[in-house]
PDB file of C-alpha atoms and ligand atoms in Angstrom:
ATOM      1  CA  UNK A  55      16.353 215.032 168.357  1.00  0.00           C
ATOM      2  CA  UNK A  56      18.092 211.762 169.328  1.00  0.00           C
ATOM      3  CA  UNK A  57      21.733 211.439 168.348  1.00  0.00           C
ATOM      4  CA  UNK A  58      22.301 209.979 164.926  1.00  0.00           C
ATOM      5  CA  UNK A  59      24.436 206.893 164.418  1.00  0.00           C
ATOM      6  CA  UNK A  60      27.676 207.728 162.568  1.00  0.00           C
ATOM      7  CA  UNK A  61      27.567 205.826 159.278  1.00  0.00           C
ATOM      8  CA  UNK A  62      30.460 204.811 157.030  1.00  0.00           C
ATOM      9  CA  UNK A  63      29.795 203.857 153.418  1.00  0.00           C
ATOM     10  CA  UNK A  64      31.953 201.604 151.247  1.00  0.00           C
ATOM     11  CA  UNK A  65      31.786 201.942 147.474  1.00  0.00           C
ATOM     12  CA  UNK A  66      33.713 200.797 144.414  1.00  0.00           C
ATOM     13  CA  UNK A  67      32.046 202.642 141.549  1.00  0.00           C
ATOM     14  CA  UNK A  68      28.982 204.579 140.510  1.00  0.00           C
ATOM     15  CA  UNK A  69      27.676 205.090 144.029  1.00  0.00           C
ATOM     16  CA  UNK A  70      23.981 205.511 143.266  1.00  0.00           C
ATOM     17  CA  UNK A  71      22.916 203.576 146.368  1.00  0.00           C
ATOM     18  CA  UNK A  72      25.311 205.654 148.439  1.00  0.00           C
ATOM     19  CA  UNK A  73      23.756 208.784 146.922  1.00  0.00           C
ATOM     20  CA  UNK A  74      20.267 207.547 147.824  1.00  0.00           C
ATOM     21  CA  UNK A  75      21.416 207.101 151.420  1.00  0.00           C
ATOM     22  CA  UNK A  76      23.069 210.540 151.517  1.00  0.00           C
ATOM     23  CA  UNK A  77      19.849 212.083 150.152  1.00  0.00           C
ATOM     24  CA  UNK A  78      17.780 210.298 152.789  1.00  0.00           C
ATOM     25  CA  UNK A  79      20.219 211.418 155.475  1.00  0.00           C
ATOM     26  CA  UNK A  80      19.681 215.050 154.496  1.00  0.00           C
ATOM     27  CA  UNK A  81      16.431 214.646 156.445  1.00  0.00           C
ATOM     28  CA  UNK A  82      17.365 215.299 160.077  1.00  0.00           C
ATOM     29  CA  UNK A  83      14.961 212.566 161.218  1.00  0.00           C
ATOM     30  CA  UNK A  84      17.058 209.949 159.386  1.00  0.00           C
ATOM     31  CA  UNK A  85      18.715 208.051 162.254  1.00  0.00           C
ATOM     32  CA  UNK A  86      22.202 207.748 160.732  1.00  0.00           C
ATOM     33  CA  UNK A  87      24.681 210.457 159.773  1.00  0.00           C
ATOM     34  CA  UNK A  88      27.118 209.729 156.931  1.00  0.00           C
ATOM     35  CA  UNK A  89      30.593 210.486 158.275  1.00  0.00           C
ATOM     36  CA  UNK A  90      32.801 208.925 155.600  1.00  0.00           C
ATOM     37  CA  UNK A  91      32.599 207.410 152.117  1.00  0.00           C
ATOM     38  CA  UNK A  92      35.460 205.041 151.343  1.00  0.00           C
ATOM     39  CA  UNK A  93      36.301 203.615 147.938  1.00  0.00           C
ATOM     40  CA  UNK A  94      38.792 200.885 147.139  1.00  0.00           C
ATOM     41  CA  UNK A  95      39.080 202.406 143.663  1.00  0.00           C
ATOM     42  CA  UNK A  96      40.456 205.929 143.187  1.00  0.00           C
ATOM     43  CA  UNK A  97      38.345 206.419 140.041  1.00  0.00           C
ATOM     44  CA  UNK A  98      34.976 205.598 141.650  1.00  0.00           C
ATOM     45  CA  UNK A  99      32.415 208.128 140.389  1.00  0.00           C
ATOM     46  CA  UNK A 100      30.664 208.030 143.751  1.00  0.00           C
ATOM     47  CA  UNK A 101      33.567 209.852 145.424  1.00  0.00           C
ATOM     48  CA  UNK A 102      32.702 213.110 143.642  1.00  0.00           C
ATOM     49  CA  UNK A 103      29.024 212.693 144.490  1.00  0.00           C
ATOM     50  CA  UNK A 104      29.871 212.333 148.177  1.00  0.00           C
ATOM     51  CA  UNK A 105      32.262 215.274 148.116  1.00  0.00           C
ATOM     52  CA  UNK A 106      29.617 217.457 146.433  1.00  0.00           C
ATOM     53  CA  UNK A 107      27.307 216.650 149.329  1.00  0.00           C
ATOM     54  CA  UNK A 108      30.000 217.616 151.826  1.00  0.00           C
ATOM     55  CA  UNK A 109      30.698 214.100 153.076  1.00  0.00           C
ATOM     56  CA  UNK A 110      34.380 213.303 153.725  1.00  0.00           C
ATOM     57  CA  UNK A 111      35.865 210.719 151.370  1.00  0.00           C
ATOM     58  CA  UNK A 112      38.839 208.382 151.483  1.00  0.00           C
ATOM     59  CA  UNK A 113      40.454 205.988 149.051  1.00  0.00           C
ATOM     60  CA  UNK A 114      41.949 202.751 150.319  1.00  0.00           C
ATOM     61  CA  UNK A 115      43.286 201.224 147.097  1.00  0.00           C
ATOM     62  CA  UNK A 116      43.309 197.472 147.563  1.00  0.00           C
ATOM     63  CA  UNK A 117      46.067 197.020 144.977  1.00  0.00           C
ATOM     64  CA  UNK A 118      48.471 198.979 147.150  1.00  0.00           C
ATOM     65  CA  UNK A 119      48.379 196.360 149.902  1.00  0.00           C
ATOM     66  CA  UNK A 120      50.293 193.089 149.834  1.00  0.00           C
ATOM     67  CA  UNK A 121      47.504 191.033 151.388  1.00  0.00           C
ATOM     68  CA  UNK A 122      43.757 191.154 151.835  1.00  0.00           C
ATOM     69  CA  UNK A 123      44.337 191.454 155.584  1.00  0.00           C
ATOM     70  CA  UNK A 124      46.623 194.477 155.163  1.00  0.00           C
ATOM     71  CA  UNK A 125      43.994 196.139 152.955  1.00  0.00           C
ATOM     72  CA  UNK A 126      41.294 195.425 155.516  1.00  0.00           C
ATOM     73  CA  UNK A 127      43.446 196.768 158.373  1.00  0.00           C
ATOM     74  CA  UNK A 128      43.733 200.047 156.461  1.00  0.00           C
ATOM     75  CA  UNK A 129      40.002 200.065 155.731  1.00  0.00           C
ATOM     76  CA  UNK A 130      39.223 199.392 159.372  1.00  0.00           C
ATOM     77  CA  UNK A 131      41.576 202.195 160.455  1.00  0.00           C
ATOM     78  CA  UNK A 132      39.923 204.888 158.310  1.00  0.00           C
ATOM     79  CA  UNK A 133      36.475 203.753 159.406  1.00  0.00           C
ATOM     80  CA  UNK A 134      37.444 203.813 163.108  1.00  0.00           C
ATOM     81  CA  UNK A 135      39.072 207.232 162.689  1.00  0.00           C
ATOM     82  CA  UNK A 136      35.839 208.577 161.203  1.00  0.00           C
ATOM     83  CA  UNK A 137      33.860 207.489 164.246  1.00  0.00           C
ATOM     84  CA  UNK A 138      31.596 205.233 162.187  1.00  0.00           C
ATOM     85  CA  UNK A 139      29.488 202.873 164.258  1.00  0.00           C
ATOM     86  CA  UNK A 140      27.635 201.318 161.345  1.00  0.00           C
ATOM     87  CA  UNK A 141      28.952 200.539 157.856  1.00  0.00           C
ATOM     88  CA  UNK A 142      26.895 200.193 154.690  1.00  0.00           C
ATOM     89  CA  UNK A 143      28.404 198.478 151.652  1.00  0.00           C
ATOM     90  CA  UNK A 144      26.956 200.098 148.538  1.00  0.00           C
ATOM     91  CA  UNK A 145      28.326 198.502 145.390  1.00  0.00           C
ATOM     92  CA  UNK A 146      31.548 197.592 147.216  1.00  0.00           C
ATOM     93  CA  UNK A 147      33.178 194.940 145.042  1.00  0.00           C
ATOM     94  CA  UNK A 148      35.663 193.352 147.437  1.00  0.00           C
ATOM     95  CA  UNK A 149      34.909 190.222 149.422  1.00  0.00           C
ATOM     96  CA  UNK A 150      35.619 190.880 153.095  1.00  0.00           C
ATOM     97  CA  UNK A 151      37.327 188.259 155.240  1.00  0.00           C
ATOM     98  CA  UNK A 152      35.861 186.723 158.343  1.00  0.00           C
ATOM     99  CA  UNK A 153      38.419 188.725 160.342  1.00  0.00           C
ATOM    100  CA  UNK A 154      37.103 192.090 159.128  1.00  0.00           C
ATOM    101  CA  UNK A 155      33.492 190.996 159.420  1.00  0.00           C
ATOM    102  CA  UNK A 156      34.073 189.884 163.021  1.00  0.00           C
ATOM    103  CA  UNK A 157      35.370 193.341 163.938  1.00  0.00           C
ATOM    104  CA  UNK A 158      32.116 194.876 162.668  1.00  0.00           C
ATOM    105  CA  UNK A 159      29.774 192.016 163.443  1.00  0.00           C
ATOM    106  CA  UNK A 160      26.149 193.070 163.394  1.00  0.00           C
ATOM    107  CA  UNK A 161      27.117 196.533 162.116  1.00  0.00           C
ATOM    108  CA  UNK A 162      27.926 195.773 158.515  1.00  0.00           C
ATOM    109  CA  UNK A 163      25.137 195.957 155.936  1.00  0.00           C
ATOM    110  CA  UNK A 164      25.081 195.168 152.220  1.00  0.00           C
ATOM    111  CA  UNK A 165      22.629 195.475 149.358  1.00  0.00           C
ATOM    112  CA  UNK A 166      22.432 192.828 146.679  1.00  0.00           C
ATOM    113  CA  UNK A 167      20.316 193.082 143.502  1.00  0.00           C
ATOM    114  CA  UNK A 168      18.358 189.835 143.835  1.00  0.00           C
ATOM    115  CA  UNK A 169      15.854 188.207 146.125  1.00  0.00           C
ATOM    116  CA  UNK A 170      18.421 186.391 148.254  1.00  0.00           C
ATOM    117  CA  UNK A 171      18.988 183.552 148.941  1.00  0.00           C
ATOM    118  CA  UNK A 172      18.378 183.288 145.206  1.00  0.00           C
ATOM    119  CA  UNK A 173      21.170 184.471 142.884  1.00  0.00           C
ATOM    120  CA  UNK A 174      24.050 185.508 145.141  1.00  0.00           C
ATOM    121  CA  UNK A 175      27.248 186.647 143.409  1.00  0.00           C
ATOM    122  CA  UNK A 176      27.880 188.428 140.124  1.00  0.00           C
ATOM    123  CA  UNK A 177      25.907 188.630 136.836  1.00  0.00           C
ATOM    124  CA  UNK A 178      22.727 188.452 138.852  1.00  0.00           C
ATOM    125  CA  UNK A 179      20.281 189.853 136.325  1.00  0.00           C
ATOM    126  CA  UNK A 180      21.450 187.669 133.433  1.00  0.00           C
ATOM    127  CA  UNK A 181      21.082 184.616 135.647  1.00  0.00           C
ATOM    128  CA  UNK A 182      17.598 185.685 136.790  1.00  0.00           C
ATOM    129  CA  UNK A 183      16.518 185.995 133.139  1.00  0.00           C
ATOM    130  CA  UNK A 184      18.153 182.708 132.138  1.00  0.00           C
ATOM    131  CA  UNK A 185      16.289 180.968 134.953  1.00  0.00           C
ATOM    132  CA  UNK A 186      12.951 182.301 133.673  1.00  0.00           C
ATOM    133  CA  UNK A 187      12.064 184.012 136.966  1.00  0.00           C
ATOM    134  CA  UNK A 188       8.831 186.021 137.020  1.00  0.00           C
ATOM    135  CA  UNK A 189      10.103 188.427 139.650  1.00  0.00           C
ATOM    136  CA  UNK A 190      13.339 189.724 141.029  1.00  0.00           C
ATOM    137  CA  UNK A 191      14.275 192.435 143.458  1.00  0.00           C
ATOM    138  CA  UNK A 192      16.813 193.560 145.998  1.00  0.00           C
ATOM    139  CA  UNK A 193      17.897 192.461 149.437  1.00  0.00           C
ATOM    140  CA  UNK A 194      19.544 194.315 152.317  1.00  0.00           C
ATOM    141  CA  UNK A 195      21.341 191.919 154.609  1.00  0.00           C
ATOM    142  CA  UNK A 196      23.890 191.745 157.370  1.00  0.00           C
ATOM    143  CA  UNK A 197      27.340 190.840 156.110  1.00  0.00           C
ATOM    144  CA  UNK A 198      28.892 187.605 157.323  1.00  0.00           C
ATOM    145  CA  UNK A 199      31.974 185.742 156.133  1.00  0.00           C
ATOM    146  CA  UNK A 200      29.886 183.988 153.448  1.00  0.00           C
ATOM    147  CA  UNK A 201      29.188 185.925 150.232  1.00  0.00           C
ATOM    148  CA  UNK A 202      25.686 187.480 150.061  1.00  0.00           C
ATOM    149  CA  UNK A 203      24.472 185.045 152.714  1.00  0.00           C
ATOM    150  CA  UNK A 204      24.003 186.982 155.973  1.00  0.00           C
ATOM    151  CA  UNK A 205      20.666 187.443 157.754  1.00  0.00           C
ATOM    152  CA  UNK A 206      18.124 189.243 155.571  1.00  0.00           C
ATOM    153  CA  UNK A 207      16.871 192.589 156.872  1.00  0.00           C
ATOM    154  CA  UNK A 208      14.604 193.810 154.058  1.00  0.00           C
ATOM    155  CA  UNK A 209      13.596 193.021 150.492  1.00  0.00           C
ATOM    156  CA  UNK A 210      11.871 194.803 147.625  1.00  0.00           C
ATOM    157  CA  UNK A 211      10.295 192.929 144.735  1.00  0.00           C
ATOM    158  CA  UNK A 212       9.969 193.959 141.094  1.00  0.00           C
ATOM    159  CA  UNK A 213       8.422 192.074 138.182  1.00  0.00           C
ATOM    160  CA  UNK A 214      10.490 190.591 135.393  1.00  0.00           C
ATOM    161  CA  UNK A 215       8.837 191.791 132.169  1.00  0.00           C
ATOM    162  CA  UNK A 216       8.666 190.184 128.733  1.00  0.00           C
ATOM    163  CA  UNK A 217      11.565 191.427 126.640  1.00  0.00           C
ATOM    164  CA  UNK A 218      13.706 192.337 129.640  1.00  0.00           C
ATOM    165  CA  UNK A 219      17.452 192.408 129.107  1.00  0.00           C
ATOM    166  CA  UNK A 220      19.926 192.325 131.990  1.00  0.00           C
ATOM    167  CA  UNK A 221      20.137 196.103 131.553  1.00  0.00           C
ATOM    168  CA  UNK A 222      16.416 196.857 131.717  1.00  0.00           C
ATOM    169  CA  UNK A 223      15.972 194.518 134.676  1.00  0.00           C
ATOM    170  CA  UNK A 224      18.978 196.043 136.453  1.00  0.00           C
ATOM    171  CA  UNK A 225      17.504 199.533 136.027  1.00  0.00           C
ATOM    172  CA  UNK A 226      14.137 198.452 137.487  1.00  0.00           C
ATOM    173  CA  UNK A 227      15.834 196.721 140.412  1.00  0.00           C
ATOM    174  CA  UNK A 228      18.123 199.705 141.007  1.00  0.00           C
ATOM    175  CA  UNK A 229      15.162 202.046 141.454  1.00  0.00           C
ATOM    176  CA  UNK A 230      13.830 199.666 144.073  1.00  0.00           C
ATOM    177  CA  UNK A 231      17.277 199.526 145.712  1.00  0.00           C
ATOM    178  CA  UNK A 232      17.324 203.289 146.100  1.00  0.00           C
ATOM    179  CA  UNK A 233      14.072 203.180 148.070  1.00  0.00           C
ATOM    180  CA  UNK A 234      14.905 200.024 149.985  1.00  0.00           C
ATOM    181  CA  UNK A 235      18.378 200.769 151.349  1.00  0.00           C
ATOM    182  CA  UNK A 236      17.575 203.998 153.219  1.00  0.00           C
ATOM    183  CA  UNK A 237      14.394 202.455 154.633  1.00  0.00           C
ATOM    184  CA  UNK A 238      16.260 199.333 155.734  1.00  0.00           C
ATOM    185  CA  UNK A 239      18.877 201.464 157.514  1.00  0.00           C
ATOM    186  CA  UNK A 240      16.127 203.436 159.211  1.00  0.00           C
ATOM    187  CA  UNK A 241      14.445 200.279 160.473  1.00  0.00           C
ATOM    188  CA  UNK A 242      17.739 198.640 161.453  1.00  0.00           C
ATOM    189  CA  UNK A 243      18.877 201.581 163.561  1.00  0.00           C
ATOM    190  CA  UNK A 244      15.415 201.885 165.111  1.00  0.00           C
ATOM    191  CA  UNK A 245      15.772 198.337 166.445  1.00  0.00           C
ATOM    192  CA  UNK A 246      19.051 199.322 168.135  1.00  0.00           C
ATOM    193  CA  UNK A 247      22.631 198.428 167.293  1.00  0.00           C
ATOM    194  CA  UNK A 248      24.187 195.318 168.886  1.00  0.00           C
TER     195      UNK A 248
HETATM  196  C1  GRF B 146      23.877 197.686 142.949  1.00  0.00           C
HETATM  197  O1  GRF B 146      23.040 196.987 142.067  1.00  0.00           O
HETATM  198  C2  GRF B 146      24.097 196.903 144.213  1.00  0.00           C
HETATM  199  O2  GRF B 146      22.999 196.144 144.603  1.00  0.00           O
HETATM  200  C3  GRF B 146      25.221 195.988 143.813  1.00  0.00           C
HETATM  201  O3  GRF B 146      26.048 196.764 142.995  1.00  0.00           O
HETATM  202  C4  GRF B 146      25.295 197.804 142.398  1.00  0.00           C
HETATM  203  C5  GRF B 146      25.952 199.083 142.808  1.00  0.00           C
HETATM  204  O4  GRF B 146      25.411 200.208 142.184  1.00  0.00           O
HETATM  205  N1  GRF B 146      25.857 195.446 144.991  1.00  0.00           N
HETATM  206  P1  GRF B 146      25.735 201.661 142.752  1.00  0.00           P
HETATM  207  O5  GRF B 146      27.258 201.794 142.806  1.00  0.00           O
HETATM  208  O6  GRF B 146      25.117 201.774 144.096  1.00  0.00           O
HETATM  209  O7  GRF B 146      25.153 202.602 141.762  1.00  0.00           O
END
């Protein structure tokens, strides 16, 4: 069995994408091994999910740091200490600076609930519906200094259905996210890390 890539996960809340990745990683053929789940919010529900699966957790509360850079230094330090070689953002709600991104260049992944480059940013599903789109989906991409704009690694498409609300569309997209993110990590690691 080839060695698995140590994987850090960054969350801010519910952590359902993180959970999907931890479930996938329970299969020993999954090429990445979750070594740490970090939340910037102490009350993130995902922390308990990770702990229940035996994955170490850490909280780096952004409010406790005087600057974005100081917060990111602390985040970087816990990730380095964990041995992570690859980092997956999974509902992580802080924008990362170019400085942090540069330290992890090519090793920082994110999932966004739209078919990027369409609908970056927040309130995605409401904006998809307001625009009258016939389909939406999810995108896994490399993180760069520009929000939701890094190179696209994988996408999953779902239909927008008559009568959809932001909530019903979000739920359909989320199911697709849970399949897409683990598969995208698998394919990304298979191509080799930079
Ligand atoms: C997901 O829709 C993800 O694409 C977006 O935030 C949501 C996080 O959900 N970035 P969860 O915390 O993974 O359940």
